[in-house]
XYZ file of C-alpha atoms in Angstrom:
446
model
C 0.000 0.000 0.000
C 2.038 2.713 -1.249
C 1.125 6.550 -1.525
C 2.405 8.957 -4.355
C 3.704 12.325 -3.349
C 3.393 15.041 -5.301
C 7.091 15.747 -7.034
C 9.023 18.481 -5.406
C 10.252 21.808 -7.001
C 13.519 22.134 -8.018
C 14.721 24.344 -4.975
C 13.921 21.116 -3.230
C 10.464 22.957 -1.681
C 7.515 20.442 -1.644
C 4.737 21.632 -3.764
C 0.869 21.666 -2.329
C -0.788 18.847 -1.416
C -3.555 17.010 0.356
C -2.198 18.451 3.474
C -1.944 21.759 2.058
C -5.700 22.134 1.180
C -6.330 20.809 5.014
C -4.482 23.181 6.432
C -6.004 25.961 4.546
C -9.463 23.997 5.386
C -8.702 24.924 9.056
C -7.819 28.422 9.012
C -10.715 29.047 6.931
C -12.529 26.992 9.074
C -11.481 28.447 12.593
C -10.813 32.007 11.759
C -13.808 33.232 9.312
C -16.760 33.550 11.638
C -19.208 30.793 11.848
C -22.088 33.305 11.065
C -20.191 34.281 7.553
C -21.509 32.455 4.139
C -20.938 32.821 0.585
C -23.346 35.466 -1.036
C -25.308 34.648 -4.212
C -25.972 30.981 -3.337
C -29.911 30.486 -2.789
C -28.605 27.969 0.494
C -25.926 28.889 3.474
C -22.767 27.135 2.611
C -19.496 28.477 4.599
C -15.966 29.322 2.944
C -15.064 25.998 4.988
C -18.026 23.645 3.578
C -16.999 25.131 0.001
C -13.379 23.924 0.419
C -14.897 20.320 1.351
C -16.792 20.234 -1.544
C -13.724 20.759 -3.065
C -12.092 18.428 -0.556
C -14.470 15.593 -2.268
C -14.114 16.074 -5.407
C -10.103 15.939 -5.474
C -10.434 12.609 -3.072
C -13.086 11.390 -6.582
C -10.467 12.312 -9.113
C -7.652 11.396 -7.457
C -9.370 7.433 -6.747
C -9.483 7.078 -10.130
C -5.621 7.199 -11.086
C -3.003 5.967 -9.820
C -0.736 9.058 -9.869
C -2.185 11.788 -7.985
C -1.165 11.145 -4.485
C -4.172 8.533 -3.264
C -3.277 6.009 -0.591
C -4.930 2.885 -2.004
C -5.817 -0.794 -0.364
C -8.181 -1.083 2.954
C -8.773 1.730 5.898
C -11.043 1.157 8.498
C -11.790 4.593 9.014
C -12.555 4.831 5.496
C -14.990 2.429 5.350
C -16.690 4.169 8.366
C -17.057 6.930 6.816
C -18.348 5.074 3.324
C -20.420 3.440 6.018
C -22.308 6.653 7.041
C -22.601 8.326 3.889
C -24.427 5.436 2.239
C -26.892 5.312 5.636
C -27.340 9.204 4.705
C -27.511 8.525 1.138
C -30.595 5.714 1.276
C -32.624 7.768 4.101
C -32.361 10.985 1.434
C -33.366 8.585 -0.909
C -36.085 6.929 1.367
C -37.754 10.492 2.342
C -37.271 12.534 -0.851
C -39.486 9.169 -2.740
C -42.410 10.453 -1.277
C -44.274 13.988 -0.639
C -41.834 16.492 1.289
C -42.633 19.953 2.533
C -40.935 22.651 0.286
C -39.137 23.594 3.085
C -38.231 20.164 4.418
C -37.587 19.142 1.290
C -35.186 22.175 0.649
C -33.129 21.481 4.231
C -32.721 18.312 3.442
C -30.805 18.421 0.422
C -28.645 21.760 1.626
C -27.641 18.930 4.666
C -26.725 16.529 2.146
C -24.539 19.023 -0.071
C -23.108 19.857 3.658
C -22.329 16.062 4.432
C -20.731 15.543 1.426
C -18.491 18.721 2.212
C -17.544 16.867 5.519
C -17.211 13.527 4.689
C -14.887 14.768 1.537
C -12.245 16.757 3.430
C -12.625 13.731 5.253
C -11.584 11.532 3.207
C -9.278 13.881 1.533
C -7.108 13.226 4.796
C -7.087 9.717 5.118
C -6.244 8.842 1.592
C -4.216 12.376 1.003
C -1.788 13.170 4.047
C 0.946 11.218 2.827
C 3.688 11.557 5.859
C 4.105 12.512 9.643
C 5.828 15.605 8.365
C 2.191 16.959 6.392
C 0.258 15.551 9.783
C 1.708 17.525 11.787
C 1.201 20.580 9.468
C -2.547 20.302 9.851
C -2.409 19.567 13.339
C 0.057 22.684 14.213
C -2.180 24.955 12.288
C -5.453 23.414 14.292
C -3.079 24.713 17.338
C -2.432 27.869 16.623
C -6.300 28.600 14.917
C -7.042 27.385 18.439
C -4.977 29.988 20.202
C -6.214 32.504 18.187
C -9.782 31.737 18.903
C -8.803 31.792 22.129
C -7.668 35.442 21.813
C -10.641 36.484 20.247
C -12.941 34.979 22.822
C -10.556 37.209 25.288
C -11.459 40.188 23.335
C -15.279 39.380 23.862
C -15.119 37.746 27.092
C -12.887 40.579 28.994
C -13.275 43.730 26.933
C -16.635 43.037 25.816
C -15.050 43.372 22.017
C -16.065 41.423 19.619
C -13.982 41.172 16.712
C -16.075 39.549 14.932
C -17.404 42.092 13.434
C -14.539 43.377 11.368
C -13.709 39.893 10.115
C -15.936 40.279 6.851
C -14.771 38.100 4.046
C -15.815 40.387 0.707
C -19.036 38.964 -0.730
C -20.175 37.171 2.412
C -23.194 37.671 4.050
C -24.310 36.947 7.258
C -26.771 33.881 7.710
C -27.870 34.424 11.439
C -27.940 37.653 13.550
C -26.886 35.457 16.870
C -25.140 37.754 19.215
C -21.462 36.087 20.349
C -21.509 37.334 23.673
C -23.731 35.525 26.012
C -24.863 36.287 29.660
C -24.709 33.331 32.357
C -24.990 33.390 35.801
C -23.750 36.922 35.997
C -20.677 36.763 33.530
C -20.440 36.565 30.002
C -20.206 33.683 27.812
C -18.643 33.783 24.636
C -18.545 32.514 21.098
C -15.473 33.860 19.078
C -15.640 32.644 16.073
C -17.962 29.667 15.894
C -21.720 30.014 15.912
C -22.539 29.928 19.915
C -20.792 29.602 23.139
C -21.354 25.560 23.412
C -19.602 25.061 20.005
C -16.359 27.546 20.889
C -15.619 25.514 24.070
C -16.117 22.456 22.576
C -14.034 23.391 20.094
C -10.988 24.543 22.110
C -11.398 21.360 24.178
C -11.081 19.548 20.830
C -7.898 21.228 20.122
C -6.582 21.682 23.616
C -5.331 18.139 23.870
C -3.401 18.201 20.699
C -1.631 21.362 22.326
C -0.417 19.164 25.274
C 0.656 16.799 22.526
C 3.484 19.319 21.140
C 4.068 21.490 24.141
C 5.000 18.233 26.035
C 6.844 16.647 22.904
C 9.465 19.860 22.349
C 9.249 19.781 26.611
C 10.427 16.434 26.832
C 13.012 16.740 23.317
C 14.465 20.072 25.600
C 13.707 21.579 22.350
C 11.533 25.018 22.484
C 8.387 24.635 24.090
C 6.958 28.168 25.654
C 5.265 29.032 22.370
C 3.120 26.055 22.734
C 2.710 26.152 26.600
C 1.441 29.920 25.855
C -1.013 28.502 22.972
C -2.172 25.894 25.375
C -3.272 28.716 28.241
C -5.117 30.350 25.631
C -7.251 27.275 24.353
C -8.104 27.032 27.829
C -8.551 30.402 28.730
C -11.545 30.265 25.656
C -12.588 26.899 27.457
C -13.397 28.703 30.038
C -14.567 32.145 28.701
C -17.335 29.701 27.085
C -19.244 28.984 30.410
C -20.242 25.629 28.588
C -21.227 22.399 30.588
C -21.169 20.496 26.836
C -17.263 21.722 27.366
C -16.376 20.250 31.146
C -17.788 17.328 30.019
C -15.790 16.405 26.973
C -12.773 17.731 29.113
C -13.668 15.430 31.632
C -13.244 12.569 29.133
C -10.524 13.722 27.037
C -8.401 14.030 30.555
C -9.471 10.414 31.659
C -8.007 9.434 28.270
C -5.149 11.199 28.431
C -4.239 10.460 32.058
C -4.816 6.805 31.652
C -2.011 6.892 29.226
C 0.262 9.575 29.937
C 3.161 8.882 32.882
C 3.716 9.559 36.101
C 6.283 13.052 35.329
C 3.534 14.027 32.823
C 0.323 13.842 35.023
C 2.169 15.592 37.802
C 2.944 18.316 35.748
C -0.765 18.577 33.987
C -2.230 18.373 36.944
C 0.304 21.222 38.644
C -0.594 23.237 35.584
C -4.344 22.654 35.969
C -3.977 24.084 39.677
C -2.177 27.321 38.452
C -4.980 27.577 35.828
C -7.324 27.576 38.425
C -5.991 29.638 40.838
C -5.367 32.392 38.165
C -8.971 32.579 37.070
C -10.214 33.018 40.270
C -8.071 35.548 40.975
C -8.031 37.366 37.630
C -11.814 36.856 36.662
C -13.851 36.678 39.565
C -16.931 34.776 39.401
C -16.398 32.753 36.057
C -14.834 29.935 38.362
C -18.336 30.094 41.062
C -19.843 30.291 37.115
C -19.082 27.423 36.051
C -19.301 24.910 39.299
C -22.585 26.609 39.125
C -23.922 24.619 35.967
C -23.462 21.321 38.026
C -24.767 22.622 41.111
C -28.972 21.885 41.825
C -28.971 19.807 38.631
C -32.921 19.008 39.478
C -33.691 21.746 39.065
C -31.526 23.404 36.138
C -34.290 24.373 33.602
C -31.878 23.848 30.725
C -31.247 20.387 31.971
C -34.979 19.633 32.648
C -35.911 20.752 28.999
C -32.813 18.551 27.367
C -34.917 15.283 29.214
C -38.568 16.498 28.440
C -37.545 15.940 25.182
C -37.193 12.258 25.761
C -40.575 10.915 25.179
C -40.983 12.999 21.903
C -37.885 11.615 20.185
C -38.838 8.057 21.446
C -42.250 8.550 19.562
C -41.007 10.165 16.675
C -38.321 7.647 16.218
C -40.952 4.387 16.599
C -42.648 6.049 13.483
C -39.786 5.044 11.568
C -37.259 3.300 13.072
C -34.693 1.725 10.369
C -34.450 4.600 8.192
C -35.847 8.092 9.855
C -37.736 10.792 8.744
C -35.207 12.121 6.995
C -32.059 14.478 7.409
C -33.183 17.916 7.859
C -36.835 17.098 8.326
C -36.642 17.996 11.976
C -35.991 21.860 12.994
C -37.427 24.511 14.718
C -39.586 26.217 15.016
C -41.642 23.892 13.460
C -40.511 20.748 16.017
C -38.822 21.033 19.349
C -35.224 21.643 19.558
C -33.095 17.972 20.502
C -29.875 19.490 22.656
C -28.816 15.999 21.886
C -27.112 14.976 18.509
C -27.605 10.896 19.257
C -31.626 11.736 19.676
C -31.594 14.141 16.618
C -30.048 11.539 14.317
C -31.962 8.745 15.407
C -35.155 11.021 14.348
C -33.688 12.278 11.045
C -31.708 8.759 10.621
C -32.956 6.117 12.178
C -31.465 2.786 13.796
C -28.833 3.208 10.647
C -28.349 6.206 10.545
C -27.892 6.519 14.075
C -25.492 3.309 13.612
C -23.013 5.011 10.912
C -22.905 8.643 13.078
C -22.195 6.728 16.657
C -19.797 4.164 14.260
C -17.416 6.951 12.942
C -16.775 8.299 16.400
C -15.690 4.940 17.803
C -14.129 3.361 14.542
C -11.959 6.925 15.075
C -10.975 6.514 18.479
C -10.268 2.561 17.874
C -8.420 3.451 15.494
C -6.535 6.141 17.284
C -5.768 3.464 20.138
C -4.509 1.001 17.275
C -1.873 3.675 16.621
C -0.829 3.445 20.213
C -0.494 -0.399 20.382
C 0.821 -0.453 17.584
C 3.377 2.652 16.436
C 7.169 2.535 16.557
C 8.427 5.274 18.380
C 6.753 7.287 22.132
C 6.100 10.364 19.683
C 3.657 8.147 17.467
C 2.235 6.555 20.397
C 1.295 9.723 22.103
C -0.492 11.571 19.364
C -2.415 8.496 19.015
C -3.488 8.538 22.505
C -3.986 12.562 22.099
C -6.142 11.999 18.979
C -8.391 9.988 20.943
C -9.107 12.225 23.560
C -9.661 14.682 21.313
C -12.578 12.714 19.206
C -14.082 11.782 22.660
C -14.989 15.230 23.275
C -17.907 15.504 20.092
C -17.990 11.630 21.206
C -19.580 13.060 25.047
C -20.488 16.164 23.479
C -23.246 15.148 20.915
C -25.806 14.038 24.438
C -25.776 17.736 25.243
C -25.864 19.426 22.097
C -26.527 18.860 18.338
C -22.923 18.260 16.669
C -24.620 18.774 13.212
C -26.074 21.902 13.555
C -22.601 23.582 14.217
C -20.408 23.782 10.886
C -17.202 24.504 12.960
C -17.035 21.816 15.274
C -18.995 19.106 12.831
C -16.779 19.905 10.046
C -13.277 19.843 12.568
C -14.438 15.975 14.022
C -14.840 14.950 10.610
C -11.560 15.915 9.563
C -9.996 14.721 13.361
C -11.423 11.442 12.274
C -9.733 11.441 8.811
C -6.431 12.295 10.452
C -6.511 9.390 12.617
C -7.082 7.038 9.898
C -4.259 8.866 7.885
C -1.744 8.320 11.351
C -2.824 4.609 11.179
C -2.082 3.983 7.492
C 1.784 5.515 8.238
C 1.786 3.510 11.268
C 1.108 0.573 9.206
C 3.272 0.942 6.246
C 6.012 1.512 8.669
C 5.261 -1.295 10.550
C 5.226 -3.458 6.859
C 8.470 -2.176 6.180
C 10.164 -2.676 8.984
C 8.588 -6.416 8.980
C 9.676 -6.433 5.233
C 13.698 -5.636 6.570
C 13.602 -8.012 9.037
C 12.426 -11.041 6.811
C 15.179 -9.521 4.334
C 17.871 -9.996 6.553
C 16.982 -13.048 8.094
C 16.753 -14.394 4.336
C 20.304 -13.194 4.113
């Protein structure tokens, strides 16, 4: 299973590649504001979602050669994600057959030209990045986007600034007039970039993990490491400036991840760190701390809590009207049906028992995957960014029974292209792992 790269230039310079486009994916992705999407186009589709598109129809072209750069033979991260788009494929199918409401019938197939932005940049990544070197591009840049949306959630959070607003990308327009900064329990709440507070902390605890990753890598290679440390303080300084329960949670399971991995030295020092986080934001933001221990406190009686579990017995009957295939993607949206704060209920509405079966699948195929890659890679560095990728795909993983992944491009868009990554790592992993097999039978044979 070898992959083509794309021939170098004559000063020796790589040109662009799969890696490239990703990259560029996630600054577009991270920095435009989530509100922000293409004018002239009779549907809201994002810069990002247009580079998928994009993303899916390089992945088509490239499948059908053998000389443009696509990894080839089996991927069990690519079949996931065949797996789900063929479940979203024969619901559309299913629903669109019959009568549709204009309007459902119009959301519907702007969520299918969204999926098949997704699931192409995606794929792009599992079949495209071609080396550690071009992983760790994509994954740097997700770093320092990160930081940056930590700054700008800062701006909003501290200064009441929202920066937003000057970000305009010429011939946008704006699809939502959502405000970005948020009022809870007395302090604000804040969404940078992305659509709402829940989806900018779950976001930065996405990406916080994969900061750890490299700050503790250059820590532990004595190479320089402050410039990550200081981009790690800021993805958790917009952690926090979100207010977001959705965002302790999938913190909570990312660190139970990461801790059950990491050694001794390195849980000392993330937990001293986690301490001097603390104690700084209670001394230099008062009440965002007393904040957020607030949204687990008197959980009975939490009215945000209490609506998320009313909305238990509706699903249950909606989904027993069709259970193998759904209603259809899209079909289900306010303010014509209740809002589901929970992705897993949504989709097994829109989706069904298989639909329900290929979303759910391409979390857990990812972080099985990821794991592989620590059982099986050759060197600690390998081992450890498997272990950090799957902490970072079990915060959507946790996330999506509190909130609706779907209905957030930024964070939808960055698990589907965390989950492509992973199943790039594992295909290096393994042709590393052939070679080195491949040497040893060589020189036994000698």
């Amino acid at each position: 299973m070898s992959v083509a790269r794309l021939p170098s230039s004559s000063t020796g310079r790589r040109g662009s590649d799969a890696a490239t486009l990703c990259a560029v994916f996630v600054v577009v992705l991270m920095l435009v504001p989530a509100r922000q999407v293409i004018g002239g186009l009779p549907f809201d589709l994002t810069y990002a979602e247009a580079i998928g598109l994009m993303a899916a129809v390089w992945w088509c072209c490239a499948h059908l050669t053998t000389t443009l750069g696509a990894a080839k033979g089996p991927s069990m991260v690519r079949y996931a994600i065949y797996f789900y788009v063929i479940t979203f494929l024969v619901t559309y199918a299913y629903t669109t057959a019959g009568y549709l409401p204009a309007h459902e019938l119009a959301l519907s197939d702007h969520i299918l030209v969204i999926t098949v932005g997704v699931a192409g940049i995606a794929l792009l990544a599992v079949d495209g990045v071609s080396g550690r070197d071009r992983l760790d591009l994509v994954l740097k840049t997700l770093v320092v986007a990160g930081a940056i949306m930590g700054v700008i959630g800062g701006l909003q959070f501290l200064f009441t600034f929202d920066l937003t607003e000057y970000l305009h990308m010429p011939g946008s327009r704006l699809r939502s007039v959502e405000e970005t900064i948020l009022q809870r329990n007395g302090v604000n709440r804040v969404a940078s970039t992305a659509t709402h507070p829940i989806e900018f902390g779950v976001v930065s605890a996405m990406v916080l993990p994969l900061g750890l990753h490299y700050a503790f890598d250059a820590w532990e290679r004595r190479a320089p490491s402050l410039r990550w440390w200081v981009m790690c303080a800021l993805i958790a300084g917009g952690m926090a400036f979100s207010a977001s329960r959705s965002t302790v949670l999938g913190l909570a399971g990312s660190g139970v991840i990461l801790l059950a991995g990491w050694n001794r030295s390195r849980r000392l020092r993330a937990g001293a760190g986690l301490i001097g986080f603390l104690v700084l934001l209670r001394l230099f933001v008062p009440g965002l701390l007393g904040a957020i221990i607030g949204l687990f406190g008197n959980l009975d009686n939490d009215e945000s809590l209490r609506w998320r579990t009313n909305d238990y017995s509706t699903a249950l009957a909606e989904f027993l009207r069709h259970p193998w295939l759904g209603r259809g993607h899209g079909t289900w949206f306010p303010p014509h049906h209740p809002v589901f704060d929970n992705q897993y209920l949504l989709t097994a509405v829109q989706g069904g028992i298989w639909g329900l079966l290929g979303f759910a699948g391409l979390f857990v195929v990812g972080m099985v995957a990821a794991l592989r890659v620590r059982r099986i890679g050759a060197d600690a560095r390998t081992k450890d960014l498997g272990l950090t990728l799957a902490a970072a795909l079990a915060v959507p993983l946790l996330g999506c029974a509190t909130f609706d992944l779907n209905s957030f491009s930024t964070a939808n868009s960055l698990s589907f292209l965390l989950i492509g990554l992973v199943g790039a790592l594992l295909r290096m992993v393994r042709r590393d792992a052939g070679a080195q097999a491949a040497g040893v039978r060589a020189g036994a044979a000698l």
